[in-house]
mmCIF file of C-alpha atoms (C1' of nucleotides) in Angstrom:
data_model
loop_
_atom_site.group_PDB
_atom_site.id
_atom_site.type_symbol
_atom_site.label_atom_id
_atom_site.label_comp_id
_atom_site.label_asym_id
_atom_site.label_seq_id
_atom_site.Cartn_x
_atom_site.Cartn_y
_atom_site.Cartn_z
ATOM 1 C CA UNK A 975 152.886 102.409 48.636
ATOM 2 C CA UNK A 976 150.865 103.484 45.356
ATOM 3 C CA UNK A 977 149.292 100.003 44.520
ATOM 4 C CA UNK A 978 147.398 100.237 41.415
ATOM 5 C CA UNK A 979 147.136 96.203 40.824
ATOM 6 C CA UNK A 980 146.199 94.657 38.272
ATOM 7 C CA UNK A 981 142.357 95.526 39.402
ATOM 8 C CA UNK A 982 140.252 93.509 36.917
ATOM 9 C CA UNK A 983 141.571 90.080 35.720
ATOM 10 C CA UNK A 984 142.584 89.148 39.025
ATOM 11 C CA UNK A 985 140.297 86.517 39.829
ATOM 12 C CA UNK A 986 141.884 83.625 38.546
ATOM 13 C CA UNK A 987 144.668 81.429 39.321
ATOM 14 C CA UNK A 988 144.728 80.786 43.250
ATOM 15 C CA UNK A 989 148.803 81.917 43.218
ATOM 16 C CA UNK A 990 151.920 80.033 43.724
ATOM 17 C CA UNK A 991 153.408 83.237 45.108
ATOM 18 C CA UNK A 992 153.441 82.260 49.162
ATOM 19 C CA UNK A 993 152.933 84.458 51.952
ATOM 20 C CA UNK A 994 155.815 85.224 54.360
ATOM 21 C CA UNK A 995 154.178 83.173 56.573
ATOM 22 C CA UNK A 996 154.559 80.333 54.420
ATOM 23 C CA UNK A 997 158.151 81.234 53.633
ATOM 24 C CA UNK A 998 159.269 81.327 57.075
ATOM 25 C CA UNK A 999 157.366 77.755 57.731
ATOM 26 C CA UNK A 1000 159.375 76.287 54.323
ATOM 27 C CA UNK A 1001 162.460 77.918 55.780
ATOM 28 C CA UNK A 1002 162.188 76.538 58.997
ATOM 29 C CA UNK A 1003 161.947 72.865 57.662
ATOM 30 C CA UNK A 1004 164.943 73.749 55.436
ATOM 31 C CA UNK A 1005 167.435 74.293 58.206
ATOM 32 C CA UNK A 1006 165.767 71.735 60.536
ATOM 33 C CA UNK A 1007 166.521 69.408 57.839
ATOM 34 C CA UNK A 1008 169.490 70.432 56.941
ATOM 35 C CA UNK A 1009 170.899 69.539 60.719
ATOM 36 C CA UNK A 1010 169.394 66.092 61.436
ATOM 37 C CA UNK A 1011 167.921 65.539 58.099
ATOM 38 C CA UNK A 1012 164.370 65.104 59.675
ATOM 39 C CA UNK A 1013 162.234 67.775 60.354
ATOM 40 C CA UNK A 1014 159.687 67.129 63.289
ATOM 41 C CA UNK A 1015 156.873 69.464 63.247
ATOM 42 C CA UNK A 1016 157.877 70.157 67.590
ATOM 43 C CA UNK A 1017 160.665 71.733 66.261
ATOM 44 C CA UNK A 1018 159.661 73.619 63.902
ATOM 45 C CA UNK A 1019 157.134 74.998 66.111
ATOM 46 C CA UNK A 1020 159.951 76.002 68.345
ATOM 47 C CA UNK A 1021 162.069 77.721 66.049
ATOM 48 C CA UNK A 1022 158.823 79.784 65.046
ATOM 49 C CA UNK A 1023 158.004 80.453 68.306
ATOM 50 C CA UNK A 1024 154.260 79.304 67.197
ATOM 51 C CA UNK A 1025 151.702 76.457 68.590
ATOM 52 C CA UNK A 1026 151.926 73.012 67.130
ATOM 53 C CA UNK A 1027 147.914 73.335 65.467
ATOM 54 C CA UNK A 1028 149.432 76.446 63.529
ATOM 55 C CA UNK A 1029 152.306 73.857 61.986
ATOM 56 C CA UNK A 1030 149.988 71.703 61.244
ATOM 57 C CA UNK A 1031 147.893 74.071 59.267
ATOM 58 C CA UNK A 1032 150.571 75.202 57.406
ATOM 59 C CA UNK A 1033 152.273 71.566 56.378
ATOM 60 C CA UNK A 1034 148.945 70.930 55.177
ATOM 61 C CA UNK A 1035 148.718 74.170 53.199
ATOM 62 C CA UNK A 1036 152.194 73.334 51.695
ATOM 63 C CA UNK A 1037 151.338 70.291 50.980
ATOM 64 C CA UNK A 1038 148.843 71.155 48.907
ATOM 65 C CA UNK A 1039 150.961 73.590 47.192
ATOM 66 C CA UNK A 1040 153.245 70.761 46.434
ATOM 67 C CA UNK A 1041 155.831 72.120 48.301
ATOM 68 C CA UNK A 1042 156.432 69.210 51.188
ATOM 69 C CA UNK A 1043 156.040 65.842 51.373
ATOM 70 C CA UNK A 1044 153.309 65.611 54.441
ATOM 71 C CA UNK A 1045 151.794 62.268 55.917
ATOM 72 C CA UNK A 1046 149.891 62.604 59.625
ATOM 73 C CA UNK A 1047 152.053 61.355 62.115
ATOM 74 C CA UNK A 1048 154.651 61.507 59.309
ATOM 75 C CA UNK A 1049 158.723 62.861 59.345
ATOM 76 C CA UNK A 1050 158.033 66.289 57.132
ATOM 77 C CA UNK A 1051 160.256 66.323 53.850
ATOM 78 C CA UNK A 1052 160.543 68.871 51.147
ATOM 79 C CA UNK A 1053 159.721 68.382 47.851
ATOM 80 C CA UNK A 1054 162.272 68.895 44.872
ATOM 81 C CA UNK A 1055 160.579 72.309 44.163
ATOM 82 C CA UNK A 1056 159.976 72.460 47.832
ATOM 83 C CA UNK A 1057 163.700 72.546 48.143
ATOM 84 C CA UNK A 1058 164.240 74.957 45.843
ATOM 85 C CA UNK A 1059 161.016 77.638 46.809
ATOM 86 C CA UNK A 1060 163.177 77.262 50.329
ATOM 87 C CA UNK A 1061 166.870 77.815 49.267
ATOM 88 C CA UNK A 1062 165.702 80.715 47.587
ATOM 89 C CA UNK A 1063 164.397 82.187 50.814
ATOM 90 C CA UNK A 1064 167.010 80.783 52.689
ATOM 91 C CA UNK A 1065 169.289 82.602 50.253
ATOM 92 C CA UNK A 1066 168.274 85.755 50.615
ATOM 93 C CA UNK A 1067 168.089 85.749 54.212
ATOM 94 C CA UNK A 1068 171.740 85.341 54.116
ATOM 95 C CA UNK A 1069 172.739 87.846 51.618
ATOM 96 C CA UNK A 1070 170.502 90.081 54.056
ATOM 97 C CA UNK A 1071 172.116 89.291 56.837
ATOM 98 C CA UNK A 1072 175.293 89.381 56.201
ATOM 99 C CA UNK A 1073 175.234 92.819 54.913
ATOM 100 C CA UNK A 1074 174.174 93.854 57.952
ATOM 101 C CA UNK A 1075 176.724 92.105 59.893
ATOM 102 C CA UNK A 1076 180.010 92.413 57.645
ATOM 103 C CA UNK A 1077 179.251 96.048 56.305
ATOM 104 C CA UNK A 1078 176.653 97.856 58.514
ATOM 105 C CA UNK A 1079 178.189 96.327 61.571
ATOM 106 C CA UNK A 1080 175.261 95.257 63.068
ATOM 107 C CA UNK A 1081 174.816 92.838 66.089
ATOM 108 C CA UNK A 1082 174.326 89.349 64.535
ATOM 109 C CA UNK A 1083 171.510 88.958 67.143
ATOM 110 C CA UNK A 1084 169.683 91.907 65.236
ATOM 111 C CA UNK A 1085 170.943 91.139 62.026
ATOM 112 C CA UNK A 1086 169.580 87.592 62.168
ATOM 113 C CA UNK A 1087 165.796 88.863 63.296
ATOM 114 C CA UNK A 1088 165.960 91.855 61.014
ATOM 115 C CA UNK A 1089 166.899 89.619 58.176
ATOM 116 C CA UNK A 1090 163.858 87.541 59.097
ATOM 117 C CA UNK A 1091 161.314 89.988 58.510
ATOM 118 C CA UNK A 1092 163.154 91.746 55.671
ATOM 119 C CA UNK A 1093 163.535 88.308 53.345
ATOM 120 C CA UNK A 1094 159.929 88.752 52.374
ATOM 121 C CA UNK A 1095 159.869 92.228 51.655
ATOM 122 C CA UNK A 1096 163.221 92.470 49.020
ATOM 123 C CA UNK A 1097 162.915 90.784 45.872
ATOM 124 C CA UNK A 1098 165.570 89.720 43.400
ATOM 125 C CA UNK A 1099 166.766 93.006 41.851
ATOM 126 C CA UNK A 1100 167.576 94.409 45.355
ATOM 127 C CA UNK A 1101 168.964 90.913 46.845
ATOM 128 C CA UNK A 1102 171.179 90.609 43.967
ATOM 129 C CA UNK A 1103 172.479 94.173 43.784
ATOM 130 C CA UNK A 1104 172.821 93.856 47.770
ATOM 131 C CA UNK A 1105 174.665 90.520 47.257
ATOM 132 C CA UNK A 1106 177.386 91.957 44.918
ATOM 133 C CA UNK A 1107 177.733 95.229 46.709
ATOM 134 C CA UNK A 1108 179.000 92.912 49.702
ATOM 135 C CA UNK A 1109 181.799 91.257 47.876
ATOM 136 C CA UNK A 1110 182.815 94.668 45.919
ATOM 137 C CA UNK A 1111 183.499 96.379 49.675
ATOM 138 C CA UNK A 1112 184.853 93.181 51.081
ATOM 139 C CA UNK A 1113 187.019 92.768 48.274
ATOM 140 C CA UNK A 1114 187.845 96.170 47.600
ATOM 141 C CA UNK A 1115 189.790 95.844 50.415
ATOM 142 C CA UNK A 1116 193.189 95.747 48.689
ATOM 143 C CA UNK A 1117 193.494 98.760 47.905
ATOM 144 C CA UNK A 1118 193.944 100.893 50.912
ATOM 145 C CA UNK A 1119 192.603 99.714 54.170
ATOM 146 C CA UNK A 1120 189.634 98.630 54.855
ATOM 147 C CA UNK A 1121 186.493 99.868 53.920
ATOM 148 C CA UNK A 1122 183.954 98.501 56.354
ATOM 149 C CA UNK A 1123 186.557 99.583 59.022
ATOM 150 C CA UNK A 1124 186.732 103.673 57.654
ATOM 151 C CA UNK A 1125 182.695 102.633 58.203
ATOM 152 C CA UNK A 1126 182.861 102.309 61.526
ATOM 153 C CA UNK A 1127 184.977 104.770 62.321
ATOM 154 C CA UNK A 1128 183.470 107.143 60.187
ATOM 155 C CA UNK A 1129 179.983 106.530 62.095
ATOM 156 C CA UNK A 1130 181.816 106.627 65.829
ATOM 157 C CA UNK A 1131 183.026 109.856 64.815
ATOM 158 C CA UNK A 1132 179.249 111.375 63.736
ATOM 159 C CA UNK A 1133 177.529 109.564 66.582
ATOM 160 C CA UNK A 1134 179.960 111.212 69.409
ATOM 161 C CA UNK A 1135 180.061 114.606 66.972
ATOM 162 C CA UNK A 1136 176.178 115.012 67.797
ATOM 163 C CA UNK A 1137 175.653 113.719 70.591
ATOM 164 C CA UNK A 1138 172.605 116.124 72.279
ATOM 165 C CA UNK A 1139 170.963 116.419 68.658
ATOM 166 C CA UNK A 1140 170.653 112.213 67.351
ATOM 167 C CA UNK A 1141 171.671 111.206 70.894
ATOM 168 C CA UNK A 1142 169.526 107.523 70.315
ATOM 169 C CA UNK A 1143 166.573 108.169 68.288
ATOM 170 C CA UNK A 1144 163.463 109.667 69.281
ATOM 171 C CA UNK A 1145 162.275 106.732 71.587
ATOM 172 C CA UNK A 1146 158.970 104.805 71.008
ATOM 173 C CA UNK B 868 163.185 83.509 62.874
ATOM 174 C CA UNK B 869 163.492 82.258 66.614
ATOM 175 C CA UNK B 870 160.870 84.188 68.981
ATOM 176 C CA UNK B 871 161.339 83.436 72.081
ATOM 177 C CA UNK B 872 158.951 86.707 73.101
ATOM 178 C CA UNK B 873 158.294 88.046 76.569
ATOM 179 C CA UNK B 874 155.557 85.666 76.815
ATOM 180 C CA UNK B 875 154.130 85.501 80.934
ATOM 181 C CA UNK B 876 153.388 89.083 81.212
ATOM 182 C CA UNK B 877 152.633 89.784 77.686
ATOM 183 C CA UNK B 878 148.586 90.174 78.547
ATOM 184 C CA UNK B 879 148.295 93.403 79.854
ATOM 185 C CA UNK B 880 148.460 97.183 77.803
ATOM 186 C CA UNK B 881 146.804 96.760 74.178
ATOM 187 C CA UNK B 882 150.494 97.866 72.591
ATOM 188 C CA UNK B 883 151.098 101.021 71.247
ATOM 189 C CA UNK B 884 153.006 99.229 68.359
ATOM 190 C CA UNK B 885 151.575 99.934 65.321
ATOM 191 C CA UNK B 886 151.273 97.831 62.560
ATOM 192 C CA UNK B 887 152.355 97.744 59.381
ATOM 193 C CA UNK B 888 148.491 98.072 57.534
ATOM 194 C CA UNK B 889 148.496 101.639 60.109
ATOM 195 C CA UNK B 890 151.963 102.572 59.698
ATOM 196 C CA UNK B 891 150.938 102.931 55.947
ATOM 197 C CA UNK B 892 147.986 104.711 56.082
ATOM 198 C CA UNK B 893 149.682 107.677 58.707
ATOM 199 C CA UNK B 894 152.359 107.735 56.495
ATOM 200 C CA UNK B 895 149.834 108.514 53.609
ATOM 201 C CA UNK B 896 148.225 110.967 55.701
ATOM 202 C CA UNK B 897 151.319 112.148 56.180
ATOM 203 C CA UNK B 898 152.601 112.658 52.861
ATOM 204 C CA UNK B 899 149.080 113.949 51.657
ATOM 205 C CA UNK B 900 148.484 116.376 54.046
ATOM 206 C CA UNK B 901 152.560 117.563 53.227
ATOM 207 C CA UNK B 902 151.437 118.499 49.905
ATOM 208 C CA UNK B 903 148.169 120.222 49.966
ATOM 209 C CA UNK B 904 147.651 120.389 53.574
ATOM 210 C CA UNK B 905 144.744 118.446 53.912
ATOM 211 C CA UNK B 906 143.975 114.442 54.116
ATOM 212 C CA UNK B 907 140.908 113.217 52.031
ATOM 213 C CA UNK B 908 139.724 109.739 52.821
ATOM 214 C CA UNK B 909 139.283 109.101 48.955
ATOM 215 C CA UNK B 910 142.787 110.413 48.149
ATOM 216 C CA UNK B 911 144.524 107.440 50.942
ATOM 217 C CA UNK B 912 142.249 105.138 49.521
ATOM 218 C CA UNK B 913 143.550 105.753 46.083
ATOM 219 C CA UNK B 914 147.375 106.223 47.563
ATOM 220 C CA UNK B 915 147.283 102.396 49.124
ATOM 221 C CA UNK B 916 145.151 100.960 46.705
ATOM 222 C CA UNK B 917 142.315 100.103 49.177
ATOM 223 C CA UNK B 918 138.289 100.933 49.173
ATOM 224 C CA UNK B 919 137.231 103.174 51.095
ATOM 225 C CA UNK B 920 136.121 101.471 53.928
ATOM 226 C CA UNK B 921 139.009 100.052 54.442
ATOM 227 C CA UNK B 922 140.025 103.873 55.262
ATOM 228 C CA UNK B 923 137.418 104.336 57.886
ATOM 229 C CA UNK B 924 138.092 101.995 59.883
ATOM 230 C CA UNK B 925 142.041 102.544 60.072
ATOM 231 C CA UNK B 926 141.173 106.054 60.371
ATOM 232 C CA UNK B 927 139.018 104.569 63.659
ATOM 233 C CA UNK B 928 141.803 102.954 64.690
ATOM 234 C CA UNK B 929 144.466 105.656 64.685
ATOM 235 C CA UNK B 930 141.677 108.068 66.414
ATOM 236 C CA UNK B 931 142.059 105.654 69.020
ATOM 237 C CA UNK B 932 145.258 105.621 69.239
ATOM 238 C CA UNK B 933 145.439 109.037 69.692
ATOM 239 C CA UNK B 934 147.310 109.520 66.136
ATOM 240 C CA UNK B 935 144.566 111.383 64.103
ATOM 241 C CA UNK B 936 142.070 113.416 64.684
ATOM 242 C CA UNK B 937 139.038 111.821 63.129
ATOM 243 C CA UNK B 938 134.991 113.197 62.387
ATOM 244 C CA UNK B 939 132.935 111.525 60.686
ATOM 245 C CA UNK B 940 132.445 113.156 57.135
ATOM 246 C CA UNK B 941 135.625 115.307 58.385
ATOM 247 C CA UNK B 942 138.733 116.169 57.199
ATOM 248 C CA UNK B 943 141.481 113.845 58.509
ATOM 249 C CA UNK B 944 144.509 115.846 59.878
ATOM 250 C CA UNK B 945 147.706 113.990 62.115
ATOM 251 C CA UNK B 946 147.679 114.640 66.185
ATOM 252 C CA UNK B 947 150.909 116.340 67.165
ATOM 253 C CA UNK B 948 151.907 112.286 68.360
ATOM 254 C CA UNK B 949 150.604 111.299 64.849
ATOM 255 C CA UNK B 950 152.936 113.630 63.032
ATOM 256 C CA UNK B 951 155.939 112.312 65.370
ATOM 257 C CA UNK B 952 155.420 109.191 64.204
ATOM 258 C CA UNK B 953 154.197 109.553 60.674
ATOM 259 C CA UNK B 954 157.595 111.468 60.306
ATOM 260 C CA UNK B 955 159.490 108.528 61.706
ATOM 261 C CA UNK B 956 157.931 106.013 59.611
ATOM 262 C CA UNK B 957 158.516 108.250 56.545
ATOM 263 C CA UNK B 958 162.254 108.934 57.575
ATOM 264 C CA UNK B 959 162.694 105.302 57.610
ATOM 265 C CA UNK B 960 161.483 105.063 53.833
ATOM 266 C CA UNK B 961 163.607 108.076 52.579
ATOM 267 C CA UNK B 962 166.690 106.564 54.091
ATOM 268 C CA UNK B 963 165.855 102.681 52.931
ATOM 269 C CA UNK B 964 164.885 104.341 49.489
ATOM 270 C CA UNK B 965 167.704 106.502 49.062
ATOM 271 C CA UNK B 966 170.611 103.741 49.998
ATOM 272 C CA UNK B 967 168.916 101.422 47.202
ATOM 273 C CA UNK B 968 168.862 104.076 44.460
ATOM 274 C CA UNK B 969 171.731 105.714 45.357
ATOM 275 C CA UNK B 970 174.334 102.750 46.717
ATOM 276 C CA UNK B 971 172.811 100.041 45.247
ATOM 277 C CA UNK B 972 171.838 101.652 41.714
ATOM 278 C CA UNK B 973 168.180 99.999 42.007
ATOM 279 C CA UNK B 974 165.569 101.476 39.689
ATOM 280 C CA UNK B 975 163.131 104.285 41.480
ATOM 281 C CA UNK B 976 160.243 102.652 41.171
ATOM 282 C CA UNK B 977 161.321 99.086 42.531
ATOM 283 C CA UNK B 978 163.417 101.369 44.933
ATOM 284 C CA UNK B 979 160.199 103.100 46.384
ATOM 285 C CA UNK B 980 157.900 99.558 46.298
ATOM 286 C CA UNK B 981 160.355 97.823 48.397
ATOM 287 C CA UNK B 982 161.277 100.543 50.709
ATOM 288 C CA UNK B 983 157.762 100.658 51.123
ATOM 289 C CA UNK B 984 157.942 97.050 52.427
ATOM 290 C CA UNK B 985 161.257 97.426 53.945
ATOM 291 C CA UNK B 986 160.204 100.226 56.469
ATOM 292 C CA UNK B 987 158.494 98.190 58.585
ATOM 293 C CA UNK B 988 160.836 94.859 58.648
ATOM 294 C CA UNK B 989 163.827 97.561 59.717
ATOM 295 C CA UNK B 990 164.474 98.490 63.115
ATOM 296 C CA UNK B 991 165.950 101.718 64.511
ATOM 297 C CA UNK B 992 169.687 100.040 64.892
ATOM 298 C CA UNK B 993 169.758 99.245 61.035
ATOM 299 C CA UNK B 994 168.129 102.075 59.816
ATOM 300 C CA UNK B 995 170.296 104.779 61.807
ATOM 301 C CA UNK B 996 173.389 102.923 60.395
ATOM 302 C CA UNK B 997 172.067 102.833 56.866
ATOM 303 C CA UNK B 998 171.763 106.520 57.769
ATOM 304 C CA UNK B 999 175.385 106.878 58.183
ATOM 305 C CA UNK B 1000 176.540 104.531 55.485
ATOM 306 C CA UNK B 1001 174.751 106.499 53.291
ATOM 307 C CA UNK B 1002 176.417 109.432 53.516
ATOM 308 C CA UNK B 1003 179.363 107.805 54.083
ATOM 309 C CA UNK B 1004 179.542 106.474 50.772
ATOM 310 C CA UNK B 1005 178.438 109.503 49.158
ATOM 311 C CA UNK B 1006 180.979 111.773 51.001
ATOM 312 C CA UNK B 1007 184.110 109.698 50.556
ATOM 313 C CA UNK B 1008 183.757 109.938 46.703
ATOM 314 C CA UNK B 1009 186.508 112.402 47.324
ATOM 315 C CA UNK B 1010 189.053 110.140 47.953
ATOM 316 C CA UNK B 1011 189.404 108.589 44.569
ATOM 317 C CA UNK B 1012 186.427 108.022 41.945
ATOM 318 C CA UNK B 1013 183.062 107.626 42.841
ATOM 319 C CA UNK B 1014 182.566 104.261 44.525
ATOM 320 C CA UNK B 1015 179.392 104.389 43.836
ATOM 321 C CA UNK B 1016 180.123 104.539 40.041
ATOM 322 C CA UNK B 1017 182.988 101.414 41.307
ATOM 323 C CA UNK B 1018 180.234 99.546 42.362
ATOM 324 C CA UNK B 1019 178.224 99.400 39.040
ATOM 325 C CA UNK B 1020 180.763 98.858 37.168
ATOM 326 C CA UNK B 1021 182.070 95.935 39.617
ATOM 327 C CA UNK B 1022 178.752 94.835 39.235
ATOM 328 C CA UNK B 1023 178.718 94.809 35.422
ATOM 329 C CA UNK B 1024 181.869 92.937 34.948
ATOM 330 C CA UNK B 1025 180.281 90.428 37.206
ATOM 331 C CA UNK B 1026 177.150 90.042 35.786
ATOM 332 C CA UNK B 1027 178.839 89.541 32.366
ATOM 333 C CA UNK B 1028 181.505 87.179 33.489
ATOM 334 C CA UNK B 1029 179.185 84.793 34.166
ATOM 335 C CA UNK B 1030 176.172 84.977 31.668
ATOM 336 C CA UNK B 1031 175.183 81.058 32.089
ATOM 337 C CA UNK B 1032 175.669 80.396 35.612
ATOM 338 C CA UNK B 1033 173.179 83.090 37.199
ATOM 339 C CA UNK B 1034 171.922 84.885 33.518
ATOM 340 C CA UNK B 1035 169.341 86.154 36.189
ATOM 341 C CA UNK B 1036 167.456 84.623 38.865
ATOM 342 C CA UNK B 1037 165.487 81.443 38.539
ATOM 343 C CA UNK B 1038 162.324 83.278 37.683
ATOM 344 C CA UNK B 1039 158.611 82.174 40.256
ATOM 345 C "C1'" DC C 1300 152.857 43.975 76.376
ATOM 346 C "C1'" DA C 1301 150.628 47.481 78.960
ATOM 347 C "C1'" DT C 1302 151.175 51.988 80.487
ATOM 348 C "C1'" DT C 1303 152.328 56.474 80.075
ATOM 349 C "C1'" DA C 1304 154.576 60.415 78.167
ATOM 350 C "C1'" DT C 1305 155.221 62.912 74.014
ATOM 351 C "C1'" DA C 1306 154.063 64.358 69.405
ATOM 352 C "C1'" DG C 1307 150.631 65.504 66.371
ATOM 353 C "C1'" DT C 1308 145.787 66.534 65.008
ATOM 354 C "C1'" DT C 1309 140.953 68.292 65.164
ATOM 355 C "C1'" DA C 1310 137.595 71.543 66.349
ATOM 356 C "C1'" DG C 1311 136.403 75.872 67.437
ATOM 357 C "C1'" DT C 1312 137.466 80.745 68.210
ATOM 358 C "C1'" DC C 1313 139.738 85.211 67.720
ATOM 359 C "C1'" DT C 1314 141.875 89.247 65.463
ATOM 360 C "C1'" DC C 1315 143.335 91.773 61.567
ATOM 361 C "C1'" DG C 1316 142.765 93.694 57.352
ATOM 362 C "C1'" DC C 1317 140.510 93.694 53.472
ATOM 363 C "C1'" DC C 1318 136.210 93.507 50.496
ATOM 364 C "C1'" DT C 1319 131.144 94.636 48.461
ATOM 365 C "C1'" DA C 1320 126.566 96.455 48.840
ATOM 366 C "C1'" DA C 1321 123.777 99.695 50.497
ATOM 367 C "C1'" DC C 1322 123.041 103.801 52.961
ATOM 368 C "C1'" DT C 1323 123.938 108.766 54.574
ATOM 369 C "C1'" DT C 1324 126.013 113.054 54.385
ATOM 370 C "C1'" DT C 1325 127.993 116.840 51.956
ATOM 371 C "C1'" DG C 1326 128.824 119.772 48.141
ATOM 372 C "C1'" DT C 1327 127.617 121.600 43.576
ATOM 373 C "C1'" DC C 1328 125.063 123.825 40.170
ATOM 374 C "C1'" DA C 1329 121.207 124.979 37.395
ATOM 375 C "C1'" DT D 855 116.666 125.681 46.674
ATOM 376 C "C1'" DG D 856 116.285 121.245 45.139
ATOM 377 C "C1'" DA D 857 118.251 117.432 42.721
ATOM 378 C "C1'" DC D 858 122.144 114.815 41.808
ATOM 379 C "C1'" DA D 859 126.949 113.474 42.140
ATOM 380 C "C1'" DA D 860 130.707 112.557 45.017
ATOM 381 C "C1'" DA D 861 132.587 111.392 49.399
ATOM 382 C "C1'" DG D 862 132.183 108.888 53.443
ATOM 383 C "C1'" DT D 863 130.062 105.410 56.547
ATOM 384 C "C1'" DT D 864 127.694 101.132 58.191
ATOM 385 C "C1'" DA D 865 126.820 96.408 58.003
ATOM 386 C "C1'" DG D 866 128.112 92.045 56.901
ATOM 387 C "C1'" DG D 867 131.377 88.744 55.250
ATOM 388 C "C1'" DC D 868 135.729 86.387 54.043
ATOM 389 C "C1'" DG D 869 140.508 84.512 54.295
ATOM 390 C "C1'" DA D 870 144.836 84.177 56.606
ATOM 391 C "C1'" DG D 871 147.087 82.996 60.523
ATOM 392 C "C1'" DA D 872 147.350 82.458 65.076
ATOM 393 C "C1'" DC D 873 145.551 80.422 69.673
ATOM 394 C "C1'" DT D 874 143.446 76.943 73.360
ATOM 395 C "C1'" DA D 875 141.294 72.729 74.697
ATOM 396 C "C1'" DA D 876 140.606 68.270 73.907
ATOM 397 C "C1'" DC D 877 141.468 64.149 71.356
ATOM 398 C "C1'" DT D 878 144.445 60.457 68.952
ATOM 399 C "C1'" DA D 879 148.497 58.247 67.475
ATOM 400 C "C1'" DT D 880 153.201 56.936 68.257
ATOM 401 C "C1'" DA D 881 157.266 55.939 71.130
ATOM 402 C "C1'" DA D 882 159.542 54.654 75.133
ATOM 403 C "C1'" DT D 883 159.926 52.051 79.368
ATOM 404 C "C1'" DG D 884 159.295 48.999 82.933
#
DNA sequence: CATTATAGTTAGTCTCGCCTAACTTTGTCA
DNA sequence: TGACAAAGTTAGGCGAGACTAACTATAATG
């Protein structure tokens, strides 16, 4: 981990940097929007798997970042920068996942929660890098067979090879 | 996102999950006692950036747990349960950290920040096949040129190509 | 248009993880 | 060995983010 911090001028300037928290609220109303072009704040509650008081809460808190357009009793909207603060996070979360879905060969199911939770911890030199280094194997593809294939079969191959040693992982 | 979550019988056993505040400090005990054998309280402090109090009490809390062994005043050294896990937490973070700096070409430093974030957002299914794809990569640089070496250079055409479009990442 | 169901909000509480200030214990060294 | 520094602990507090219970506003329906 090895923080150090800036330690002493720190006490200034509230931050515009969000919280995953936030992020995963902003994303929400992005793809709810996105659908039916209304965001409701039932939904989003749903898709969060949270209580409706917590959505509340944090449309307020966005709000006041300037990040949605929020009105009690209102239809939830995003803001221009609102917009963008989301496609960004909505961005990565696909770059994420699809590297683990098109080159690790994971389960979409897991690639889709995992991406969740690892959005907020990557930032843009490791998206990016991540990003191209998808469409270099996918692409490389021409010449000789595929890679993401040799992948997989490389990896059946070490799992059965070992099978009393890895055999899972040490559970729990 | 998309919970969903066990949710009726959820109440009962306090978890033996760990989170990702105690994950970190066991893997600090972990890597400090590695080196010089023992833990000092003042020495994970400094490690996570965090006053010392803050190390008492997750100290507490891993006692608890049954991870440390923890007296007051005493030196703090990993149960043989601790160590199991400390090591799996820290395997996590050598695999995550290696696959950036050595696939992806990401700096150390920003390598070992975000793998320090990464460890807990990645699960057992992605990790084991980062594992793999690892090595993978690595051994299969006999077939040809490095790919690794492919990739940057893939990645330096691309980045030069197109200068205005992307120049970097729109900064905040 | 009155009633009722549904959506949303308010108020209050809880847990987690961190902090500072002040205290106690331990270790060092003259 | 006694004083002082360093390490560790206790007490108290704060903010974020979630929850439940209870209230209010909106929408839907006869």
């Amino acid at each position: 981990m090895v923080h150090s911090k800036g330690k002493k001028l720190v006490v200034v300037a509230k931050s515009n940097k969000l919280s995953a928290s936030l992020e995963d609220y902003l994303e929400a109303i992005f793809n709810l929007a996105g659908e039916s072009n209304v965001a409701r704040s039932k939904d989003i509650a749903k898709l969060l798997g949270v209580a409706k008081p917590s959505v509340t809460g944090a449309l307020k808190n966005l709000a006041k970042k300037g990040l949605v357009n929020y009105r009690p009793y209102g239809y939830v909207t995003l803001t221009d920068s609102g917009v963008a603060e989301a496609a960004r996070v909505a961005g990565k979360h696909s770059i994420i996942k699809s590297f683990f879905v098109n080159i690790l060969g994971v389960d979409a199911e897991v690639a889709q929660e995992a991406a969740c939770k690892a959005e907020h911890a990557l930032g843009p030199a490791i998206v990016s890098r991540l990003l191209d280094f998808t469409d270099f194997i996918t692409q490389t593809n021409g010449s000789g067979s595929d890679l993401a294939d040799k992948f997989k079969r490389f990896r059946k191959r070490r799992r059965q090879g070992s099978r009393k040693q890895i055999s899972k992982q040490p559970r729990k």
